[in-house]
């Protein structure tokens, strides 16, 4: 008896995969696995109903906590790829691992997904699955299926496929981002209608402030300060303590609050792993808010050279996350650096939602690498440091470039002379 575990969503692609795995690949038994990384309830209903209609043995695995934790790790790495906070990318290894576990529990000899041969997700799933001895299949890619063919095949076989919850768009949702692509959006010059967005409202003129507390770079609490700026920080502190929240609730809460202000929309031309460029639209209110707040706190506590070097670390982390290779040894090494820097990323940041932006307007930490007394225009001497001490630095600043520019002048001068002597350039000669 042969059995294959299929990553199953109940959409057209994965639905046609069920009979195809039996007919074309000769499997006796197919089981479907849906992994919960925070998709909307309708998607589970759709998967449940379709599985039932197909007579498919179906399992749902809740991976929300693990996924939310990974999202918060990505905040510590200020992780984005071409402006996109990596929701789909971060979710895929988590989903792939969860499906693998179910497959092993149920003695499957193979794994399958419904990804096409054009996107990133096939690579992310298979990076995890090909670490095992199980066979891996991608029917849509391997049989060269098109959506049109799938629709005809589904009709012919009387498969339970509906229009899909996203209408014309191809949607991928989890707690970190909602991605919208396909159909008219494939034309980069097409302006998306606002109804493609579900998490973000059109920005209104209203503002609101919240305070986010971080511990070691992890956001741990959110405190809504209200729609008007509090008269003083101490008043705000006294009025309401930041509510400690688990990662899932914290992200869901911020998606609501920031989404209502239209925060976190991205419309981008994304360079995929295969080299294709694709037009992508994303919504990610919580991610944008947390990333902005985290970076603001790093700005207060990290030294200039740490911040500069960390950009390279963060870029590498984001690249590996985009590739679905978050378990690469390089990532562990990068996280060594990240852990070290995040020891001081503890404190609070006030974010103001305004005109679709989540703008940091205040930050506070007991580990600030900042001295108000030294930086202030109002103090002349602090400890042993006096304003006039900067004079020496000012004399040396740019010293090498001063000499180098003189050398360049000399060369340019010589060239002019040469040109003048052998070129008969008489314009400015006396
Ligand atoms: N391009 C994005 C990524 O590779 C997201 C793709 C999401 N898929 C979708 N059907 N909308 O991470």
XYZ file of C-alpha atoms and ligand atoms in Angstrom:
442
model
C 0.000 0.000 0.000
C 1.518 3.324 -1.082
C 0.520 6.617 0.502
C 1.332 10.236 -0.277
C 0.801 13.297 1.935
C -0.367 16.342 -0.028
C -0.127 19.964 1.132
C -3.828 20.709 0.792
C -5.701 24.015 0.757
C -8.909 23.032 -1.028
C -8.099 25.429 -3.879
C -8.098 24.377 -7.525
C -4.424 23.342 -7.727
C -4.385 21.067 -4.707
C -7.852 19.675 -5.443
C -6.888 18.403 -8.898
C -3.711 16.956 -7.380
C -5.765 14.425 -5.396
C -7.067 12.298 -8.315
C -3.882 12.936 -10.308
C -1.706 11.449 -7.574
C -3.789 8.289 -7.831
C -4.228 8.158 -11.607
C -0.945 9.519 -12.892
C 1.393 8.682 -10.050
C -0.265 5.390 -9.066
C -0.703 6.069 -5.344
C -3.188 3.864 -3.457
C -3.896 6.504 -0.891
C -3.657 10.294 -0.618
C -3.917 12.206 2.647
C -4.364 15.979 2.726
C -2.676 18.216 5.284
C -3.598 21.859 5.934
C -1.308 23.807 8.247
C -2.733 26.705 10.216
C -0.413 29.725 10.101
C -3.271 32.147 10.659
C -5.327 31.915 7.470
C -8.909 33.172 7.754
C -11.533 30.701 8.968
C -13.158 30.490 5.495
C -10.030 28.860 4.133
C -10.275 26.031 6.644
C -13.967 25.621 5.885
C -13.137 25.443 2.183
C -10.402 22.852 2.803
C -12.662 20.844 5.124
C -15.609 20.830 2.716
C -13.546 20.028 -0.342
C -11.758 17.200 1.457
C -15.065 15.747 2.533
C -16.523 15.932 -0.966
C -13.387 14.254 -2.340
C -13.452 11.585 0.345
C -9.952 12.711 1.270
C -8.503 11.858 4.676
C -7.690 15.360 5.941
C -5.564 16.673 8.811
C -5.251 20.221 10.133
C -2.138 21.134 12.109
C -2.003 24.278 14.225
C 1.426 25.887 13.741
C 0.426 29.435 14.607
C 2.536 29.757 17.733
C 5.664 28.466 16.100
C 5.074 30.662 13.066
C 4.402 33.796 15.143
C 7.623 33.166 17.044
C 9.521 33.028 13.742
C 7.882 36.298 12.669
C 9.190 37.938 15.834
C 12.660 36.543 15.124
C 12.401 38.304 11.765
C 11.702 41.599 13.569
C 15.016 41.265 15.410
C 16.634 40.961 11.972
C 14.623 43.939 10.578
C 13.744 41.456 7.871
C 12.256 42.542 4.568
C 12.912 41.541 0.961
C 12.440 44.392 -1.528
C 10.059 46.003 0.966
C 8.076 42.838 1.690
C 8.153 41.493 5.271
C 8.402 37.872 4.084
C 5.129 36.429 5.394
C 4.762 33.723 2.734
C 8.479 32.971 2.755
C 8.679 32.515 6.524
C 5.569 30.343 6.600
C 6.715 27.769 4.037
C 9.407 25.954 6.073
C 6.999 25.818 9.040
C 4.265 24.342 6.827
C 6.665 21.907 5.155
C 7.924 20.615 8.524
C 4.396 20.171 9.867
C 3.338 18.194 6.775
C 6.436 16.049 7.027
C 5.550 15.145 10.615
C 2.030 14.087 9.629
C 3.448 12.092 6.698
C 5.824 10.240 9.001
C 3.095 9.521 11.557
C 0.937 8.017 8.812
C 3.653 5.969 7.128
C 3.611 7.905 3.883
C 6.295 7.163 1.329
C 5.944 10.467 -0.504
C 5.097 14.140 -0.211
C 3.404 16.391 -2.750
C 2.517 20.046 -3.203
C 0.389 21.934 -5.715
C 2.864 24.735 -6.487
C 3.533 25.737 -10.080
C 6.975 25.721 -11.636
C 7.111 29.515 -11.652
C 7.067 30.573 -8.029
C 9.266 30.451 -4.959
C 7.132 28.140 -2.881
C 8.080 24.952 -4.758
C 11.716 25.635 -3.820
C 10.904 26.397 -0.191
C 8.809 23.239 0.312
C 11.284 21.004 -1.411
C 14.290 22.407 0.441
C 12.757 20.883 3.575
C 11.324 17.718 2.045
C 14.360 16.725 -0.004
C 16.339 16.464 3.248
C 14.381 13.214 3.780
C 14.254 9.887 1.917
C 10.609 10.376 0.969
C 9.717 10.915 -2.683
C 8.660 14.430 -3.599
C 6.100 15.301 -6.281
C 4.841 18.526 -7.783
C 2.050 17.424 -10.162
C 1.162 20.910 -11.433
C 4.771 21.547 -12.422
C 5.610 18.021 -13.547
C 2.511 17.581 -15.717
C 2.738 21.153 -17.021
C -0.807 22.019 -15.947
C -2.450 25.349 -16.681
C -5.366 26.821 -14.758
C -7.595 26.337 -17.790
C -6.701 22.649 -18.040
C -7.313 22.227 -14.311
C -10.753 23.829 -14.593
C -11.746 21.532 -17.459
C -10.385 18.495 -15.682
C -12.254 19.429 -12.495
C -15.503 19.850 -14.422
C -14.997 16.551 -16.249
C -14.283 14.711 -13.000
C -16.989 16.581 -11.139
C -14.473 17.748 -8.548
C -15.729 20.076 -5.817
C -14.079 23.334 -6.864
C -15.588 26.728 -6.299
C -14.447 30.117 -7.521
C -12.141 30.314 -4.525
C -12.435 32.840 -1.720
C -10.156 35.390 -3.357
C -12.200 35.927 -6.513
C -9.900 36.654 -9.447
C -6.781 37.149 -7.371
C -4.385 34.560 -6.071
C -4.204 35.161 -2.340
C -1.849 33.809 0.285
C -2.641 34.756 3.866
C -1.021 34.156 7.225
C -0.719 36.296 10.345
C 2.350 38.172 9.020
C 1.126 39.176 5.576
C -1.573 38.874 2.971
C -0.279 38.570 -0.579
C -2.384 39.367 -3.628
C -1.267 38.543 -7.157
C -2.406 37.367 -10.573
C -5.044 38.353 -13.145
C -5.084 42.106 -13.908
C -2.360 42.721 -11.316
C 0.078 40.959 -13.652
C 0.130 44.192 -15.663
C 2.553 46.479 -13.796
C 0.797 49.556 -15.178
C -2.595 48.453 -13.800
C -3.607 50.444 -10.704
C -5.032 47.994 -8.137
C -8.613 48.693 -7.072
C -8.803 49.347 -3.329
C -11.044 46.311 -2.845
C -8.046 43.976 -3.212
C -7.206 45.004 0.360
C -8.895 43.309 3.274
C -6.642 44.091 6.213
C -6.012 47.762 5.556
C -8.609 50.521 5.357
C -8.068 53.664 3.338
C -6.141 56.025 5.631
C -8.348 58.613 7.294
C -7.265 61.950 8.726
C -7.274 60.481 12.221
C -4.181 59.677 14.221
C -3.610 57.248 17.072
C -0.623 56.454 19.259
C 0.446 53.151 20.711
C 3.421 52.136 22.809
C 5.254 48.906 22.076
C 7.510 47.339 24.705
C 10.515 45.275 23.597
C 12.634 42.819 25.554
C 15.877 41.729 23.941
C 14.535 42.787 20.561
C 11.271 40.845 20.955
C 8.054 42.862 21.114
C 6.234 41.751 24.274
C 3.493 44.273 24.980
C 1.291 46.809 23.233
C -0.395 49.690 24.939
C -2.927 51.844 23.116
C -2.287 55.398 24.259
C -5.325 56.831 22.571
C -6.225 59.053 19.690
C -4.628 62.193 21.044
C -1.049 62.581 22.126
C -0.835 62.212 25.912
C 0.159 65.374 27.756
C 3.267 63.698 29.101
C 4.889 60.321 28.973
C 4.499 59.803 32.731
C 0.775 60.400 32.453
C 0.538 57.754 29.760
C 2.595 55.344 31.858
C 0.353 55.870 34.862
C -2.884 55.514 32.918
C -2.384 52.002 31.603
C 0.405 49.461 31.764
C 1.380 47.802 28.502
C -0.449 44.535 28.148
C 1.906 41.554 27.911
C 0.797 39.442 24.975
C 1.756 36.126 23.459
C 3.211 36.428 19.936
C 0.048 35.323 18.092
C -2.253 37.748 19.954
C 0.255 40.577 19.699
C 0.523 40.253 15.919
C -3.224 39.791 15.434
C -3.953 42.788 17.652
C -1.562 45.036 15.745
C -2.974 43.903 12.406
C -6.331 45.220 13.602
C -5.124 48.482 15.123
C -2.621 49.439 12.413
C -4.792 48.046 9.604
C -7.579 50.456 10.585
C -5.126 53.286 9.797
C -4.188 51.846 6.405
C -0.668 50.963 7.537
C 1.419 48.389 5.666
C 0.626 48.202 1.972
C 3.311 47.258 -0.518
C 3.007 47.236 -4.310
C 6.240 45.976 -5.769
C 8.044 44.350 -8.671
C 9.559 41.355 -6.922
C 12.628 39.517 -8.194
C 11.853 35.865 -7.600
C 14.397 33.148 -7.024
C 14.088 31.739 -10.545
C 14.929 35.156 -11.920
C 11.414 36.155 -12.976
C 10.109 39.550 -11.980
C 6.556 39.471 -10.634
C 4.154 42.202 -9.610
C 3.122 41.642 -5.998
C 0.755 43.407 -3.648
C 0.957 42.847 0.083
C -0.732 43.954 3.275
C 1.149 43.686 6.550
C 0.055 46.239 9.178
C 1.534 44.494 12.234
C 4.807 43.704 10.496
C 5.336 47.299 9.339
C 4.516 48.663 12.794
C 6.816 46.260 14.629
C 9.674 46.649 12.145
C 9.525 50.454 12.359
C 9.378 50.380 16.149
C 12.214 47.883 16.469
C 14.489 49.853 14.195
C 13.765 53.015 16.165
C 14.796 51.306 19.398
C 17.974 49.943 17.809
C 18.703 53.516 16.759
C 18.762 54.501 20.422
C 20.777 51.653 21.915
C 23.185 50.382 19.252
C 26.433 52.099 18.327
C 26.920 53.552 14.862
C 29.206 50.704 13.798
C 26.830 48.062 15.152
C 23.936 49.578 13.221
C 25.955 49.768 10.038
C 27.276 46.221 10.258
C 23.893 44.862 11.314
C 22.402 46.046 8.020
C 24.561 43.479 6.254
C 23.605 40.791 8.773
C 19.928 41.684 8.400
C 20.156 41.595 4.592
C 21.690 38.132 4.651
C 19.080 36.911 7.146
C 16.296 38.278 4.932
C 17.789 36.700 1.818
C 17.942 33.245 3.451
C 14.386 33.693 4.746
C 13.215 34.623 1.246
C 14.852 31.480 -0.089
C 13.125 29.355 2.566
C 16.535 28.369 3.964
C 16.066 29.638 7.497
C 17.744 26.479 8.852
C 21.025 27.136 6.999
C 24.126 27.241 9.245
C 24.703 30.791 8.016
C 21.456 31.836 9.701
C 22.626 30.420 13.043
C 25.845 32.354 12.699
C 23.982 35.555 11.820
C 21.726 35.021 14.814
C 24.790 34.854 17.038
C 25.452 38.465 16.077
C 21.788 39.366 16.340
C 21.485 37.853 19.859
C 24.524 39.786 21.017
C 23.158 43.120 19.794
C 19.597 42.467 20.990
C 20.735 42.203 24.647
C 20.286 45.976 24.826
C 17.181 46.248 22.624
C 14.893 46.523 25.633
C 12.628 49.508 26.121
C 9.581 51.154 24.614
C 8.725 52.911 21.374
C 5.727 55.136 20.727
C 4.277 54.762 17.259
C 1.918 57.286 15.734
C -0.440 56.037 13.046
C -0.931 58.882 10.651
C -1.797 59.019 6.963
C -1.188 55.307 6.398
C 2.205 55.437 8.130
C 3.405 53.942 11.418
C 5.880 56.559 12.510
C 8.078 56.237 15.604
C 7.638 59.435 17.633
C 9.343 58.497 20.925
C 11.740 55.844 22.234
C 13.050 55.021 25.675
C 15.550 52.514 27.044
C 17.759 52.164 30.080
C 20.481 50.932 27.692
C 20.600 53.999 25.435
C 23.979 54.695 23.821
C 22.997 58.317 24.087
C 23.806 61.125 26.467
C 21.456 64.086 26.381
C 23.985 66.142 28.326
C 26.721 65.532 25.739
C 24.486 66.030 22.713
C 22.619 69.088 23.976
C 23.157 72.575 22.534
C 22.580 73.936 26.007
C 25.606 72.499 27.797
C 29.170 73.722 27.279
C 31.148 71.245 29.404
C 30.227 67.734 30.491
C 32.725 65.994 32.735
C 36.092 66.504 31.057
C 34.693 67.127 27.559
C 34.377 70.773 26.397
C 32.886 72.100 23.158
C 36.248 73.442 22.016
C 37.747 69.925 22.170
C 36.140 69.321 18.779
C 38.463 71.886 17.174
C 41.296 69.361 16.877
C 39.002 66.806 15.276
C 37.715 69.436 12.852
C 41.264 70.243 11.759
C 41.981 66.624 10.858
C 38.563 65.714 9.440
C 38.892 64.922 5.730
C 42.685 65.201 5.881
C 43.533 62.448 3.368
C 40.970 63.659 0.889
C 42.435 67.163 1.125
C 45.841 65.801 0.046
C 44.339 63.513 -2.573
C 42.323 66.327 -4.124
C 45.512 68.416 -4.340
C 47.180 65.530 -6.185
C 44.261 65.314 -8.608
C 44.473 69.057 -9.236
C 48.132 68.618 -10.066
C 47.387 65.867 -12.600
C 44.522 67.840 -14.137
C 46.756 70.903 -14.297
C 49.481 68.937 -16.104
C 46.958 67.526 -18.568
C 45.721 71.017 -19.402
C 49.280 72.110 -20.031
C 49.888 69.109 -22.289
C 46.695 69.736 -24.204
C 47.582 73.378 -24.562
C 51.070 72.685 -25.924
C 50.281 70.015 -28.475
C 46.611 70.730 -29.168
C 46.533 74.297 -30.409
C 43.761 75.103 -27.969
C 44.007 78.859 -28.059
C 40.741 79.935 -26.508
C 42.029 81.222 -23.173
C 45.659 81.839 -24.057
C 47.045 85.321 -23.705
N 5.998 36.283 -3.969
C 5.805 36.038 -2.586
C 6.867 35.135 -2.019
O 7.516 34.488 -2.771
C 4.427 35.577 -2.203
C 3.659 34.690 -3.109
C 2.341 34.362 -2.513
N 1.481 33.585 -3.317
C 0.235 33.957 -3.724
N -0.496 33.058 -4.267
N -0.227 35.144 -3.588
O 7.111 35.078 -0.845
